[in-house]
mmCIF file of C-alpha atoms in Angstrom:
data_model
loop_
_atom_site.group_PDB
_atom_site.id
_atom_site.type_symbol
_atom_site.label_atom_id
_atom_site.label_comp_id
_atom_site.label_asym_id
_atom_site.label_seq_id
_atom_site.Cartn_x
_atom_site.Cartn_y
_atom_site.Cartn_z
ATOM 1 C CA ASP A 1 -0.136 0.167 -0.180
ATOM 2 C CA ILE A 2 1.755 3.655 -0.991
ATOM 3 C CA GLN A 3 1.655 5.448 2.551
ATOM 4 C CA MET A 4 0.841 9.353 2.632
ATOM 5 C CA THR A 5 2.357 11.612 4.837
ATOM 6 C CA GLN A 6 1.476 15.431 5.575
ATOM 7 C CA SER A 7 3.345 17.798 7.666
ATOM 8 C CA PRO A 8 2.618 19.430 9.787
ATOM 9 C CA PRO A 9 0.222 17.963 11.798
ATOM 10 C CA SER A 10 -1.427 21.092 12.488
ATOM 11 C CA VAL A 11 -0.457 24.806 12.044
ATOM 12 C CA SER A 12 -1.628 27.432 13.739
ATOM 13 C CA ALA A 13 -1.784 31.098 11.255
ATOM 14 C CA SER A 14 -2.953 34.356 11.450
ATOM 15 C CA ILE A 15 -5.350 35.713 8.798
ATOM 16 C CA GLY A 16 -3.238 36.936 5.885
ATOM 17 C CA ASP A 17 -0.675 34.739 6.743
ATOM 18 C CA ARG A 18 1.142 32.178 3.792
ATOM 19 C CA VAL A 19 0.299 28.910 4.486
ATOM 20 C CA THR A 20 2.236 25.546 3.263
ATOM 21 C CA ILE A 21 1.534 22.092 3.649
ATOM 22 C CA THR A 22 3.387 19.442 2.739
ATOM 23 C CA CYS A 23 2.326 15.562 1.937
ATOM 24 C CA ARG A 24 5.049 12.676 0.691
ATOM 25 C CA ALA A 25 4.106 9.930 -1.037
ATOM 26 C CA SER A 26 6.197 6.736 -0.290
ATOM 27 C CA GLN A 27 6.286 5.489 -3.854
ATOM 28 C CA GLY A 28 5.913 7.755 -6.792
ATOM 29 C CA ILE A 29 2.529 8.347 -7.738
ATOM 30 C CA GLY A 30 3.091 10.884 -10.559
ATOM 31 C CA ASP A 31 0.482 13.329 -10.142
ATOM 32 C CA ARG A 32 -2.547 11.015 -8.863
ATOM 33 C CA LEU A 33 -3.153 12.927 -5.880
ATOM 34 C CA ALA A 34 -5.949 15.117 -4.800
ATOM 35 C CA TRP A 35 -6.523 17.779 -2.105
ATOM 36 C CA TYR A 36 -9.727 18.270 0.513
ATOM 37 C CA GLN A 37 -10.806 20.532 2.552
ATOM 38 C CA GLN A 38 -13.070 19.848 5.803
ATOM 39 C CA LYS A 39 -14.429 21.906 8.345
ATOM 40 C CA SER A 40 -15.777 20.601 11.577
ATOM 41 C CA GLY A 41 -18.747 18.164 11.322
ATOM 42 C CA LYS A 42 -18.965 18.979 7.376
ATOM 43 C CA ALA A 43 -18.069 16.203 4.576
ATOM 44 C CA PRO A 44 -14.929 16.770 3.400
ATOM 45 C CA VAL A 45 -14.985 19.430 -0.569
ATOM 46 C CA LEU A 46 -12.306 18.432 -3.429
ATOM 47 C CA ILE A 47 -9.932 21.801 -3.558
ATOM 48 C CA TYR A 48 -7.246 20.479 -5.887
ATOM 49 C CA VAL A 49 -6.317 17.673 -8.257
ATOM 50 C CA ALA A 50 -2.949 17.518 -9.268
ATOM 51 C CA SER A 51 -2.091 21.275 -10.573
ATOM 52 C CA SER A 52 -5.620 21.927 -11.102
ATOM 53 C CA LEU A 53 -7.791 24.346 -8.671
ATOM 54 C CA GLN A 54 -11.645 23.495 -8.550
ATOM 55 C CA SER A 55 -14.137 25.315 -9.356
ATOM 56 C CA GLY A 56 -15.381 27.614 -7.420
ATOM 57 C CA VAL A 57 -12.118 27.248 -4.736
ATOM 58 C CA PRO A 58 -10.591 30.858 -4.739
ATOM 59 C CA SER A 59 -6.961 31.807 -6.450
ATOM 60 C CA ARG A 60 -5.054 32.206 -2.767
ATOM 61 C CA PHE A 61 -4.929 27.987 -3.025
ATOM 62 C CA SER A 62 -2.170 26.116 -4.793
ATOM 63 C CA GLY A 63 -1.226 22.956 -5.398
ATOM 64 C CA SER A 64 2.155 21.162 -6.900
ATOM 65 C CA GLY A 65 4.186 18.290 -7.224
ATOM 66 C CA SER A 66 4.677 15.206 -8.969
ATOM 67 C CA GLY A 67 6.044 12.182 -7.800
ATOM 68 C CA THR A 68 6.474 11.740 -4.117
ATOM 69 C CA ASP A 69 6.084 15.310 -2.829
ATOM 70 C CA PHE A 70 3.295 17.696 -3.235
ATOM 71 C CA THR A 71 2.692 21.280 -1.489
ATOM 72 C CA LEU A 72 -0.670 22.796 -0.933
ATOM 73 C CA THR A 73 -0.073 26.807 -0.260
ATOM 74 C CA ILE A 74 -2.728 29.397 0.734
ATOM 75 C CA SER A 75 -1.405 32.012 0.112
ATOM 76 C CA SER A 76 -2.940 34.842 2.127
ATOM 77 C CA LEU A 77 -5.347 33.114 4.589
ATOM 78 C CA GLN A 78 -8.255 34.185 5.427
ATOM 79 C CA PRO A 79 -11.025 33.245 8.058
ATOM 80 C CA GLU A 80 -12.903 30.637 5.420
ATOM 81 C CA ASP A 81 -9.813 28.909 5.635
ATOM 82 C CA PHE A 82 -9.401 27.146 8.923
ATOM 83 C CA ALA A 83 -10.498 24.019 8.465
ATOM 84 C CA THR A 84 -8.531 20.566 7.915
ATOM 85 C CA TYR A 85 -6.729 19.993 4.739
ATOM 86 C CA TYR A 86 -6.042 16.047 3.572
ATOM 87 C CA CYS A 87 -4.256 14.498 0.063
ATOM 88 C CA GLN A 88 -5.323 11.534 -1.193
ATOM 89 C CA GLN A 89 -3.466 9.519 -3.749
ATOM 90 C CA SER A 90 -5.019 7.697 -6.561
ATOM 91 C CA GLU A 91 -2.655 5.994 -8.535
ATOM 92 C CA SER A 92 -3.711 2.114 -6.601
ATOM 93 C CA PHE A 93 -6.012 0.621 -4.488
ATOM 94 C CA PRO A 94 -6.295 1.189 -1.523
ATOM 95 C CA GLN A 95 -6.577 4.575 -2.330
ATOM 96 C CA THR A 96 -5.299 6.086 0.654
ATOM 97 C CA PHE A 97 -5.221 9.763 2.748
ATOM 98 C CA GLY A 98 -2.527 11.716 4.558
ATOM 99 C CA GLN A 99 -3.629 12.195 7.720
ATOM 100 C CA GLY A 100 -4.471 15.840 7.342
ATOM 101 C CA THR A 101 -3.429 19.125 8.508
ATOM 102 C CA LYS A 102 -5.274 21.139 10.859
ATOM 103 C CA VAL A 103 -4.789 24.952 10.182
ATOM 104 C CA GLU A 104 -5.801 27.202 13.312
ATOM 105 C CA ILE A 105 -6.296 30.526 14.081
ATOM 106 C CA LYS A 106 -3.576 32.065 15.664
ATOM 107 C CA GLN B 1 -30.002 19.302 -7.099
ATOM 108 C CA VAL B 2 -27.116 16.868 -7.236
ATOM 109 C CA GLN B 3 -26.817 14.785 -4.055
ATOM 110 C CA LEU B 4 -25.640 12.093 -1.903
ATOM 111 C CA VAL B 5 -27.929 10.993 0.872
ATOM 112 C CA GLU B 6 -26.523 8.176 3.247
ATOM 113 C CA SER B 7 -28.653 5.747 5.430
ATOM 114 C CA GLY B 8 -28.828 2.810 7.740
ATOM 115 C CA GLY B 9 -26.096 4.184 10.324
ATOM 116 C CA GLY B 10 -26.741 3.367 14.405
ATOM 117 C CA GLU B 11 -25.778 1.454 17.161
ATOM 118 C CA VAL B 12 -24.786 -2.338 16.968
ATOM 119 C CA GLN B 13 -22.948 -4.591 19.259
ATOM 120 C CA PRO B 14 -19.976 -6.663 18.033
ATOM 121 C CA GLY B 15 -20.165 -8.937 15.275
ATOM 122 C CA ARG B 16 -23.020 -7.797 14.167
ATOM 123 C CA SER B 17 -24.132 -6.763 10.742
ATOM 124 C CA LEU B 18 -25.567 -3.408 9.806
ATOM 125 C CA ARG B 19 -26.469 -1.692 6.007
ATOM 126 C CA LEU B 20 -25.738 1.044 4.904
ATOM 127 C CA SER B 21 -27.311 2.739 1.765
ATOM 128 C CA CYS B 22 -26.993 5.833 0.010
ATOM 129 C CA ALA B 23 -29.044 7.718 -2.843
ATOM 130 C CA ALA B 24 -28.325 9.284 -5.519
ATOM 131 C CA SER B 25 -30.144 11.949 -7.238
ATOM 132 C CA GLY B 26 -29.314 15.112 -9.534
ATOM 133 C CA PHE B 27 -26.838 13.114 -12.139
ATOM 134 C CA THR B 28 -26.731 9.639 -13.859
ATOM 135 C CA PHE B 29 -25.978 7.464 -10.842
ATOM 136 C CA SER B 30 -24.463 4.698 -13.849
ATOM 137 C CA ASN B 31 -22.283 7.012 -15.014
ATOM 138 C CA PHE B 32 -19.785 7.291 -11.928
ATOM 139 C CA GLY B 33 -17.983 4.729 -9.969
ATOM 140 C CA MET B 34 -18.592 5.208 -6.017
ATOM 141 C CA HIS B 35 -16.686 5.422 -2.722
ATOM 142 C CA TRP B 36 -17.356 4.762 0.860
ATOM 143 C CA VAL B 37 -15.168 6.352 3.136
ATOM 144 C CA ARG B 38 -14.924 6.567 6.981
ATOM 145 C CA GLN B 39 -14.105 8.942 10.012
ATOM 146 C CA ALA B 40 -13.680 7.492 13.628
ATOM 147 C CA PRO B 41 -14.324 10.078 16.194
ATOM 148 C CA GLY B 42 -11.910 13.004 16.495
ATOM 149 C CA LYS B 43 -9.380 11.069 13.197
ATOM 150 C CA GLY B 44 -9.019 11.300 9.837
ATOM 151 C CA LEU B 45 -10.128 9.803 6.588
ATOM 152 C CA GLU B 46 -9.962 6.223 5.736
ATOM 153 C CA TRP B 47 -11.046 4.720 2.364
ATOM 154 C CA VAL B 48 -13.081 1.854 2.719
ATOM 155 C CA ALA B 49 -14.180 0.550 -0.741
ATOM 156 C CA VAL B 50 -14.852 1.432 -4.410
ATOM 157 C CA ILE B 51 -17.486 0.398 -6.504
ATOM 158 C CA TRP B 52 -17.450 0.501 -11.012
ATOM 159 C CA TYR B 53 -20.052 2.367 -12.198
ATOM 160 C CA ASP B 54 -20.969 -1.100 -13.839
ATOM 161 C CA ALA B 55 -20.035 -2.945 -10.772
ATOM 162 C CA SER B 56 -17.621 -4.958 -12.817
ATOM 163 C CA ASN B 57 -14.791 -4.312 -9.851
ATOM 164 C CA GLN B 58 -14.852 -3.575 -6.213
ATOM 165 C CA HIS B 59 -11.789 -3.373 -4.280
ATOM 166 C CA TYR B 60 -11.657 -3.014 -0.598
ATOM 167 C CA ALA B 61 -9.363 -1.688 2.417
ATOM 168 C CA ASP B 62 -7.393 -4.021 4.100
ATOM 169 C CA SER B 63 -9.321 -3.448 7.372
ATOM 170 C CA VAL B 64 -12.435 -4.388 5.866
ATOM 171 C CA LYS B 65 -11.706 -7.097 3.662
ATOM 172 C CA GLY B 66 -13.554 -10.026 3.636
ATOM 173 C CA ARG B 67 -16.378 -8.316 6.515
ATOM 174 C CA PHE B 68 -17.579 -5.359 4.247
ATOM 175 C CA THR B 69 -19.567 -5.951 0.759
ATOM 176 C CA ILE B 70 -19.765 -2.871 -1.369
ATOM 177 C CA SER B 71 -22.942 -3.148 -4.523
ATOM 178 C CA ARG B 72 -24.780 -1.046 -6.139
ATOM 179 C CA ASP B 73 -28.534 -0.886 -7.436
ATOM 180 C CA ASN B 74 -28.158 1.548 -10.757
ATOM 181 C CA SER B 75 -32.367 1.560 -11.202
ATOM 182 C CA ARG B 76 -32.716 2.645 -8.152
ATOM 183 C CA ASN B 77 -29.614 5.151 -8.165
ATOM 184 C CA THR B 78 -27.984 3.791 -4.637
ATOM 185 C CA LEU B 79 -25.114 2.577 -3.219
ATOM 186 C CA HIS B 80 -24.611 -0.037 -0.475
ATOM 187 C CA LEU B 81 -22.179 -0.981 2.072
ATOM 188 C CA GLN B 82 -22.957 -4.498 4.024
ATOM 189 C CA MET B 83 -21.041 -4.617 6.917
ATOM 190 C CA ASN B 84 -20.404 -7.985 8.458
ATOM 191 C CA SER B 85 -18.729 -8.850 11.969
ATOM 192 C CA LEU B 86 -18.628 -5.497 13.350
ATOM 193 C CA ARG B 87 -15.975 -3.859 15.685
ATOM 194 C CA ALA B 88 -15.377 -1.585 17.539
ATOM 195 C CA GLU B 89 -12.602 -0.111 15.222
ATOM 196 C CA ASP B 90 -15.481 0.446 12.627
ATOM 197 C CA THR B 91 -17.140 3.293 14.616
ATOM 198 C CA ALA B 92 -17.028 6.229 12.751
ATOM 199 C CA VAL B 93 -19.312 8.019 10.805
ATOM 200 C CA TYR B 94 -19.744 6.918 6.900
ATOM 201 C CA TYR B 95 -19.794 8.775 3.940
ATOM 202 C CA CYS B 96 -20.633 7.719 -0.002
ATOM 203 C CA ALA B 97 -18.702 10.053 -2.324
ATOM 204 C CA ARG B 98 -19.208 9.978 -6.243
ATOM 205 C CA ARG B 99 -16.136 9.106 -7.989
ATOM 206 C CA SER B 100 -14.873 11.740 -11.076
ATOM 207 C CA GLY B 101 -11.927 10.541 -12.973
ATOM 208 C CA ILE B 102 -8.669 10.164 -10.362
ATOM 209 C CA VAL B 103 -10.759 11.568 -7.419
ATOM 210 C CA ILE B 104 -13.440 12.045 -5.272
ATOM 211 C CA ASP B 105 -15.945 15.139 -6.546
ATOM 212 C CA MET B 106 -18.895 14.588 -4.244
ATOM 213 C CA TRP B 107 -19.812 13.731 -0.879
ATOM 214 C CA GLY B 108 -22.768 13.089 1.346
ATOM 215 C CA GLN B 109 -23.314 14.405 4.926
ATOM 216 C CA GLY B 110 -22.596 10.878 6.241
ATOM 217 C CA THR B 111 -24.252 8.155 8.626
ATOM 218 C CA MET B 112 -22.843 7.293 11.674
ATOM 219 C CA VAL B 113 -21.892 3.734 12.645
ATOM 220 C CA THR B 114 -21.326 3.332 16.389
ATOM 221 C CA VAL B 115 -20.030 -0.346 17.562
ATOM 222 C CA SER B 116 -20.762 -0.967 21.429
ATOM 223 C CA SER B 117 -21.412 -3.367 23.292
#
C-alpha cells in the first residue's frame, strides 16, 4: 500500500499569513493526488487535483508537485480557510489519505 | 439538485451486521464509480471501498476486506455497504462519495455507525 505522510499535523496561523502543507508519498504516484478541505462537522470538499484548482475554489489556493512530494499553499489565509486539509493518492488501491493538517487560528 | 444521502447508520453490538445505503440524485448515477470513506471520531479520513460504475469491479481496504461488501443498484440509483462482523474500530461516520476520474468530487453528509456492547 502507498503511505501518504502530511506535515505539519497542525499549523497555527493568522489572517493574511502564507501557509504551506506538504504531502509525501511512500512511492511515486505521478500527479495522481488530490487535496480536500474539511470543516468541522462537515463532509470534505475537493479543492485541488494535481495542478488544477477546482471550480469555485479561491485562487489563493495553489498546488504543486509530482512523483512523491506535493504541496498545497494558501497564499493569504482567510477566516473561511480554517479547516483540516487532507491529501489522497489515486495511483493505486487502497486510495490512501494523509493523516490531515489542521489549520488553526493563531 | 445533485446530492448523495446516506442512511442506515446506528448503534450495533460487536459481531453484528449493518447495511448502509446511499441514495443518489441529480446526476446519472450509472455513469460514475462510487466510494465509501469513513472517519472515526476525532480522526482522519479512511478510504473503505470502491465500486465501478457498472459494478464490474470492487476494491477494499485491508481493514474491511472479507467483512464488508460494496454493491449498487443502478436501476434505483442506490449504493450499499453491507458490513458484517462489526468491530469497535469500525465506529465512524461513513460517507458515500462519487468517483470522477481519479478523485472524489462529491460527498454525502455521512451516517454514523457506532459499534458498542
